[in-house]
Amino acid sequence: ATLSTRTASCNMAAPDADSTPSSDAAPLPVPSDGESVASLSAETSARVLKQVEFYFSVSNLPRDKFLRAEMEKDASGEGFVDLALLCSFSRMRQVLSLTAPNCAIPTSAVRAVAAVLRTSKELVVTPEDDPTPRVRRAAKIEDLKAAESEADGRSVMAKPFPFDTTVDALQTFFADYGNVNAVRMRRHQMSKDFKGSVYVEFDSEATAKAVLEKASVEPGLIFEGAKLDLEFKLSFLDRVKAERLAR
């Protein structure tokens, strides 16, 4: 579809040498003055849907103070968030191949994303005639603390990983062992450098337990030649707390 754009253009990232573009549609083009065609490939559409559903999921929303604050700003009280804001998040910029960090998000891109999100059962998007599309979670999370606690109960801590590891590589790796809700790279508080360890949230405590059992049997879980150490996240946190108190 041809959509008008009222924003400054953003540069697209160069495609990875190993990437295989979808044959059914071109990637999001660089917006130019006047008209701009926004066409998301099937692969990009799937990544957009997964990413925005994650933002509003029980795995993320209880921990995401910024997003909850934006939801509270909605005058209707329904928790709608400006979709252009979500598209400006660094992860979404990567998904949409919009690499210039300070440029405005093209109107055509926001509308293309809105069209994809309208297929979601987890989200509600404002109607197509809304000039500033907004999105919210379909069902309210009644108890944020309980949801966060349940997520911790189905999470494991894993290490060691190379410091240049990407979250995409981690998600792909752990998906071979069970359904993954989220991967969180642990970072140093000040420098934000990757610590080489991660929290992996699976779809259930049973899945997490099965992965731990597999890791305990030789040869275990191997990532880029290194055997991984795994334990339940809550057990890890209790152990770290006990070690600190014993010092």
mmCIF file of C-alpha atoms in Angstrom:
data_model
loop_
_atom_site.group_PDB
_atom_site.id
_atom_site.type_symbol
_atom_site.label_atom_id
_atom_site.label_comp_id
_atom_site.label_asym_id
_atom_site.label_seq_id
_atom_site.Cartn_x
_atom_site.Cartn_y
_atom_site.Cartn_z
ATOM 1 C CA ALA A 1 0.000 0.000 0.000
ATOM 2 C CA THR A 2 1.096 3.585 -0.603
ATOM 3 C CA LEU A 3 1.093 5.684 2.552
ATOM 4 C CA SER A 4 1.945 9.351 2.960
ATOM 5 C CA THR A 5 4.753 10.300 5.310
ATOM 6 C CA ARG A 6 5.139 13.548 7.209
ATOM 7 C CA THR A 7 8.455 12.817 8.918
ATOM 8 C CA ALA A 8 12.158 13.094 8.250
ATOM 9 C CA SER A 9 13.794 10.158 6.555
ATOM 10 C CA CYS A 10 15.749 7.485 8.459
ATOM 11 C CA ASN A 11 18.609 5.434 7.092
ATOM 12 C CA MET A 12 18.146 1.712 6.682
ATOM 13 C CA ALA A 13 20.678 -0.737 8.006
ATOM 14 C CA ALA A 14 22.679 -2.662 5.450
ATOM 15 C CA PRO A 15 21.416 -6.252 5.256
ATOM 16 C CA ASP A 16 23.519 -8.936 6.898
ATOM 17 C CA ALA A 17 25.564 -10.954 4.478
ATOM 18 C CA ASP A 18 23.976 -14.149 5.809
ATOM 19 C CA SER A 19 20.405 -12.871 5.714
ATOM 20 C CA THR A 20 17.922 -14.250 3.219
ATOM 21 C CA PRO A 21 15.247 -11.660 2.403
ATOM 22 C CA SER A 22 11.651 -12.780 2.062
ATOM 23 C CA SER A 23 10.608 -13.243 -1.535
ATOM 24 C CA ASP A 24 7.039 -12.040 -1.059
ATOM 25 C CA ALA A 25 7.772 -8.408 -0.112
ATOM 26 C CA ALA A 26 10.564 -5.871 -0.015
ATOM 27 C CA PRO A 27 11.941 -4.591 3.287
ATOM 28 C CA LEU A 28 10.794 -1.236 4.640
ATOM 29 C CA PRO A 29 12.162 1.374 2.203
ATOM 30 C CA VAL A 30 13.861 4.633 3.088
ATOM 31 C CA PRO A 31 11.160 7.325 3.312
ATOM 32 C CA SER A 32 11.629 10.277 0.997
ATOM 33 C CA ASP A 33 9.930 13.596 0.462
ATOM 34 C CA GLY A 34 6.332 13.127 -0.579
ATOM 35 C CA GLU A 35 4.977 9.611 -0.859
ATOM 36 C CA SER A 36 6.542 6.488 0.673
ATOM 37 C CA VAL A 37 5.637 2.850 0.266
ATOM 38 C CA ALA A 38 5.731 0.834 3.497
ATOM 39 C CA SER A 39 5.902 -2.886 2.905
ATOM 40 C CA LEU A 40 6.947 -5.259 5.663
ATOM 41 C CA SER A 41 8.181 -8.689 4.687
ATOM 42 C CA ALA A 42 6.597 -11.746 6.282
ATOM 43 C CA GLU A 43 9.718 -12.191 8.396
ATOM 44 C CA THR A 44 9.746 -8.567 9.569
ATOM 45 C CA SER A 45 6.010 -8.668 10.294
ATOM 46 C CA ALA A 46 6.478 -11.745 12.467
ATOM 47 C CA ARG A 47 9.333 -10.081 14.367
ATOM 48 C CA VAL A 48 7.292 -6.883 14.847
ATOM 49 C CA LEU A 49 4.360 -8.861 16.216
ATOM 50 C CA LYS A 50 6.553 -10.880 18.556
ATOM 51 C CA GLN A 51 8.411 -7.821 19.851
ATOM 52 C CA VAL A 52 5.376 -5.654 20.612
ATOM 53 C CA GLU A 53 3.490 -8.576 22.160
ATOM 54 C CA PHE A 54 6.547 -9.065 24.362
ATOM 55 C CA TYR A 55 6.487 -5.430 25.487
ATOM 56 C CA PHE A 56 2.958 -5.925 26.855
ATOM 57 C CA SER A 57 3.468 -9.503 28.076
ATOM 58 C CA VAL A 58 3.464 -10.841 31.646
ATOM 59 C CA SER A 59 7.176 -11.484 31.095
ATOM 60 C CA ASN A 60 7.977 -7.788 30.550
ATOM 61 C CA LEU A 61 5.230 -5.421 31.674
ATOM 62 C CA PRO A 62 5.513 -6.058 35.440
ATOM 63 C CA ARG A 63 9.210 -5.029 35.224
ATOM 64 C CA ASP A 64 8.839 -2.202 32.704
ATOM 65 C CA LYS A 65 8.232 0.950 34.754
ATOM 66 C CA PHE A 66 8.622 3.233 31.738
ATOM 67 C CA LEU A 67 5.978 1.462 29.671
ATOM 68 C CA ARG A 68 3.564 1.295 32.600
ATOM 69 C CA ALA A 69 4.037 5.028 33.148
ATOM 70 C CA GLU A 70 3.174 5.667 29.500
ATOM 71 C CA MET A 71 0.058 3.514 29.867
ATOM 72 C CA GLU A 72 -1.023 5.575 32.864
ATOM 73 C CA LYS A 73 -0.858 8.747 30.748
ATOM 74 C CA ASP A 74 -3.730 7.530 28.569
ATOM 75 C CA ALA A 75 -6.660 9.862 29.251
ATOM 76 C CA SER A 76 -9.156 7.117 28.439
ATOM 77 C CA GLY A 77 -7.810 4.983 31.279
ATOM 78 C CA GLU A 78 -7.493 1.986 28.972
ATOM 79 C CA GLY A 79 -3.701 1.960 28.875
ATOM 80 C CA PHE A 80 -3.134 2.865 25.216
ATOM 81 C CA VAL A 81 0.443 3.801 24.227
ATOM 82 C CA ASP A 82 1.523 5.804 21.188
ATOM 83 C CA LEU A 83 2.736 3.280 18.636
ATOM 84 C CA ALA A 84 5.299 5.749 17.259
ATOM 85 C CA LEU A 85 6.910 5.749 20.704
ATOM 86 C CA LEU A 86 7.197 1.956 20.697
ATOM 87 C CA CYS A 87 8.672 2.071 17.196
ATOM 88 C CA SER A 88 11.352 4.424 18.501
ATOM 89 C CA PHE A 89 12.644 1.815 20.966
ATOM 90 C CA SER A 90 16.082 0.552 19.949
ATOM 91 C CA ARG A 91 14.924 -3.034 19.484
ATOM 92 C CA MET A 92 12.067 -1.970 17.212
ATOM 93 C CA ARG A 93 14.416 0.260 15.218
ATOM 94 C CA GLN A 94 16.563 -2.814 14.638
ATOM 95 C CA VAL A 95 13.569 -4.884 13.551
ATOM 96 C CA LEU A 96 12.430 -2.149 11.147
ATOM 97 C CA SER A 97 15.990 -1.436 9.933
ATOM 98 C CA LEU A 98 15.734 2.214 10.969
ATOM 99 C CA THR A 99 19.239 2.991 12.150
ATOM 100 C CA ALA A 100 19.419 6.785 12.604
ATOM 101 C CA PRO A 101 18.781 7.108 16.370
ATOM 102 C CA ASN A 102 17.466 10.676 16.447
ATOM 103 C CA CYS A 103 15.277 10.785 13.371
ATOM 104 C CA ALA A 104 11.487 10.783 13.541
ATOM 105 C CA ILE A 105 9.771 7.476 12.883
ATOM 106 C CA PRO A 106 8.159 7.571 9.410
ATOM 107 C CA THR A 107 4.366 7.750 9.491
ATOM 108 C CA SER A 108 4.280 4.999 6.879
ATOM 109 C CA ALA A 109 6.279 2.690 9.144
ATOM 110 C CA VAL A 110 3.977 3.301 12.118
ATOM 111 C CA ARG A 111 0.905 2.542 10.002
ATOM 112 C CA ALA A 112 2.509 -0.602 8.607
ATOM 113 C CA VAL A 113 3.293 -1.773 12.143
ATOM 114 C CA ALA A 114 -0.264 -0.947 13.249
ATOM 115 C CA ALA A 115 -1.660 -3.107 10.443
ATOM 116 C CA VAL A 116 0.472 -6.041 11.610
ATOM 117 C CA LEU A 117 -0.536 -5.606 15.252
ATOM 118 C CA ARG A 118 -4.241 -5.635 14.385
ATOM 119 C CA THR A 119 -3.822 -9.356 13.685
ATOM 120 C CA SER A 120 -2.802 -9.982 17.312
ATOM 121 C CA LYS A 121 -5.083 -11.637 19.863
ATOM 122 C CA GLU A 122 -2.958 -10.198 22.685
ATOM 123 C CA LEU A 123 -3.193 -6.535 21.652
ATOM 124 C CA VAL A 124 -5.792 -3.902 20.784
ATOM 125 C CA VAL A 125 -4.927 -1.202 18.226
ATOM 126 C CA THR A 126 -6.935 1.950 17.555
ATOM 127 C CA PRO A 127 -8.926 2.053 14.265
ATOM 128 C CA GLU A 128 -7.269 2.640 10.896
ATOM 129 C CA ASP A 129 -8.592 6.213 10.706
ATOM 130 C CA ASP A 130 -6.663 7.202 13.863
ATOM 131 C CA PRO A 131 -3.919 9.601 12.659
ATOM 132 C CA THR A 132 -1.706 8.590 15.605
ATOM 133 C CA PRO A 133 -2.141 4.838 16.067
ATOM 134 C CA ARG A 134 -2.038 3.578 19.644
ATOM 135 C CA VAL A 135 -1.858 0.099 21.128
ATOM 136 C CA ARG A 136 -2.660 -1.565 24.442
ATOM 137 C CA ARG A 137 -2.724 -4.982 26.018
ATOM 138 C CA ALA A 138 -6.014 -6.797 25.386
ATOM 139 C CA ALA A 139 -6.375 -8.221 28.914
ATOM 140 C CA LYS A 140 -5.314 -6.386 32.053
ATOM 141 C CA ILE A 141 -2.708 -7.984 34.319
ATOM 142 C CA GLU A 142 -4.503 -7.945 37.646
ATOM 143 C CA ASP A 143 -1.521 -8.592 39.940
ATOM 144 C CA LEU A 144 1.815 -7.360 38.613
ATOM 145 C CA LYS A 145 3.846 -8.643 41.568
ATOM 146 C CA ALA A 146 2.331 -12.119 41.294
ATOM 147 C CA ALA A 147 3.001 -12.169 37.544
ATOM 148 C CA GLU A 148 6.634 -11.194 38.118
ATOM 149 C CA SER A 149 7.037 -13.872 40.803
ATOM 150 C CA GLU A 150 5.588 -16.532 38.514
ATOM 151 C CA ALA A 151 7.965 -15.484 35.747
ATOM 152 C CA ASP A 152 10.929 -15.809 38.109
ATOM 153 C CA GLY A 153 9.750 -19.300 39.042
ATOM 154 C CA ARG A 154 10.067 -20.507 35.449
ATOM 155 C CA SER A 155 13.425 -18.797 34.829
ATOM 156 C CA VAL A 156 16.992 -20.088 34.951
ATOM 157 C CA MET A 157 20.367 -18.378 35.191
ATOM 158 C CA ALA A 158 22.922 -19.556 32.644
ATOM 159 C CA LYS A 159 26.643 -18.841 32.078
ATOM 160 C CA PRO A 160 29.278 -18.357 30.667
ATOM 161 C CA PHE A 161 28.705 -16.629 27.344
ATOM 162 C CA PRO A 162 31.112 -14.620 25.178
ATOM 163 C CA PHE A 163 30.868 -10.897 25.816
ATOM 164 C CA ASP A 164 29.909 -10.248 22.189
ATOM 165 C CA THR A 165 26.920 -12.598 22.318
ATOM 166 C CA THR A 166 23.655 -11.157 20.977
ATOM 167 C CA VAL A 167 20.195 -11.625 22.431
ATOM 168 C CA ASP A 168 19.056 -13.075 19.099
ATOM 169 C CA ALA A 169 21.759 -15.758 19.285
ATOM 170 C CA LEU A 170 20.731 -16.575 22.850
ATOM 171 C CA GLN A 171 17.046 -16.844 21.997
ATOM 172 C CA THR A 172 17.809 -19.125 19.063
ATOM 173 C CA PHE A 173 20.064 -21.313 21.207
ATOM 174 C CA PHE A 174 17.631 -21.825 24.081
ATOM 175 C CA ALA A 175 14.641 -22.278 21.759
ATOM 176 C CA ASP A 176 16.159 -25.650 20.824
ATOM 177 C CA TYR A 177 15.500 -26.828 24.395
ATOM 178 C CA GLY A 178 12.074 -25.375 25.138
ATOM 179 C CA ASN A 179 9.631 -22.548 24.510
ATOM 180 C CA VAL A 180 11.320 -19.291 25.552
ATOM 181 C CA ASN A 181 9.334 -16.307 26.831
ATOM 182 C CA ALA A 182 12.297 -13.990 27.330
ATOM 183 C CA VAL A 183 16.081 -13.805 27.538
ATOM 184 C CA ARG A 184 17.614 -11.090 29.707
ATOM 185 C CA MET A 185 21.315 -10.366 29.447
ATOM 186 C CA ARG A 186 22.739 -9.492 32.864
ATOM 187 C CA ARG A 187 24.739 -6.263 32.738
ATOM 188 C CA HIS A 188 26.979 -4.292 35.072
ATOM 189 C CA GLN A 189 24.999 -1.502 36.691
ATOM 190 C CA MET A 190 27.358 1.347 35.825
ATOM 191 C CA SER A 191 29.018 0.390 32.537
ATOM 192 C CA LYS A 192 26.090 -1.667 31.179
ATOM 193 C CA ASP A 193 28.651 -4.178 29.876
ATOM 194 C CA PHE A 194 27.404 -7.734 29.475
ATOM 195 C CA LYS A 195 28.388 -9.926 32.439
ATOM 196 C CA GLY A 196 28.463 -13.125 30.403
ATOM 197 C CA SER A 197 25.407 -14.563 32.153
ATOM 198 C CA VAL A 198 21.696 -14.460 31.373
ATOM 199 C CA TYR A 199 18.262 -15.104 32.801
ATOM 200 C CA VAL A 200 16.117 -17.268 30.549
ATOM 201 C CA GLU A 201 12.387 -17.371 31.160
ATOM 202 C CA PHE A 202 10.658 -20.447 29.732
ATOM 203 C CA ASP A 203 6.950 -20.983 29.198
ATOM 204 C CA SER A 204 6.565 -23.056 32.363
ATOM 205 C CA GLU A 205 8.430 -24.226 35.437
ATOM 206 C CA ALA A 206 8.257 -27.766 34.037
ATOM 207 C CA THR A 207 10.094 -26.673 30.881
ATOM 208 C CA ALA A 208 12.741 -24.889 32.942
ATOM 209 C CA LYS A 209 13.220 -28.010 35.072
ATOM 210 C CA ALA A 210 13.568 -30.196 31.969
ATOM 211 C CA VAL A 211 16.250 -27.877 30.583
ATOM 212 C CA LEU A 212 18.141 -27.983 33.891
ATOM 213 C CA GLU A 213 17.983 -31.775 33.882
ATOM 214 C CA LYS A 214 19.349 -31.894 30.344
ATOM 215 C CA ALA A 215 22.158 -29.537 31.333
ATOM 216 C CA SER A 216 23.110 -31.841 34.212
ATOM 217 C CA VAL A 217 23.681 -34.846 31.930
ATOM 218 C CA GLU A 218 26.879 -35.049 29.879
ATOM 219 C CA PRO A 219 27.726 -33.408 27.585
ATOM 220 C CA GLY A 220 25.313 -30.788 28.957
ATOM 221 C CA LEU A 221 24.433 -27.614 27.091
ATOM 222 C CA ILE A 222 27.289 -26.347 24.920
ATOM 223 C CA PHE A 223 27.416 -22.791 23.554
ATOM 224 C CA GLU A 224 30.261 -21.975 21.167
ATOM 225 C CA GLY A 225 32.402 -24.728 22.649
ATOM 226 C CA ALA A 226 31.807 -23.887 26.314
ATOM 227 C CA LYS A 227 29.727 -26.004 28.688
ATOM 228 C CA LEU A 228 27.083 -23.919 30.415
ATOM 229 C CA ASP A 229 26.283 -23.789 34.115
ATOM 230 C CA LEU A 230 22.554 -23.524 34.803
ATOM 231 C CA GLU A 231 20.429 -23.175 37.927
ATOM 232 C CA PHE A 232 16.991 -21.884 38.778
ATOM 233 C CA LYS A 233 17.000 -18.079 38.949
ATOM 234 C CA LEU A 234 15.470 -18.032 42.437
ATOM 235 C CA SER A 235 18.054 -20.515 43.715
ATOM 236 C CA PHE A 236 20.811 -18.399 42.197
ATOM 237 C CA LEU A 237 19.500 -15.218 43.832
ATOM 238 C CA ASP A 238 19.193 -16.963 47.220
ATOM 239 C CA ARG A 239 22.750 -18.278 46.913
ATOM 240 C CA VAL A 240 24.164 -14.868 45.993
ATOM 241 C CA LYS A 241 22.336 -13.282 48.928
ATOM 242 C CA ALA A 242 23.675 -15.912 51.343
ATOM 243 C CA GLU A 243 27.222 -15.444 50.045
ATOM 244 C CA ARG A 244 27.000 -11.687 50.564
ATOM 245 C CA LEU A 245 25.725 -12.092 54.107
ATOM 246 C CA ALA A 246 28.537 -14.534 54.891
ATOM 247 C CA ARG A 247 31.285 -12.071 53.909
#
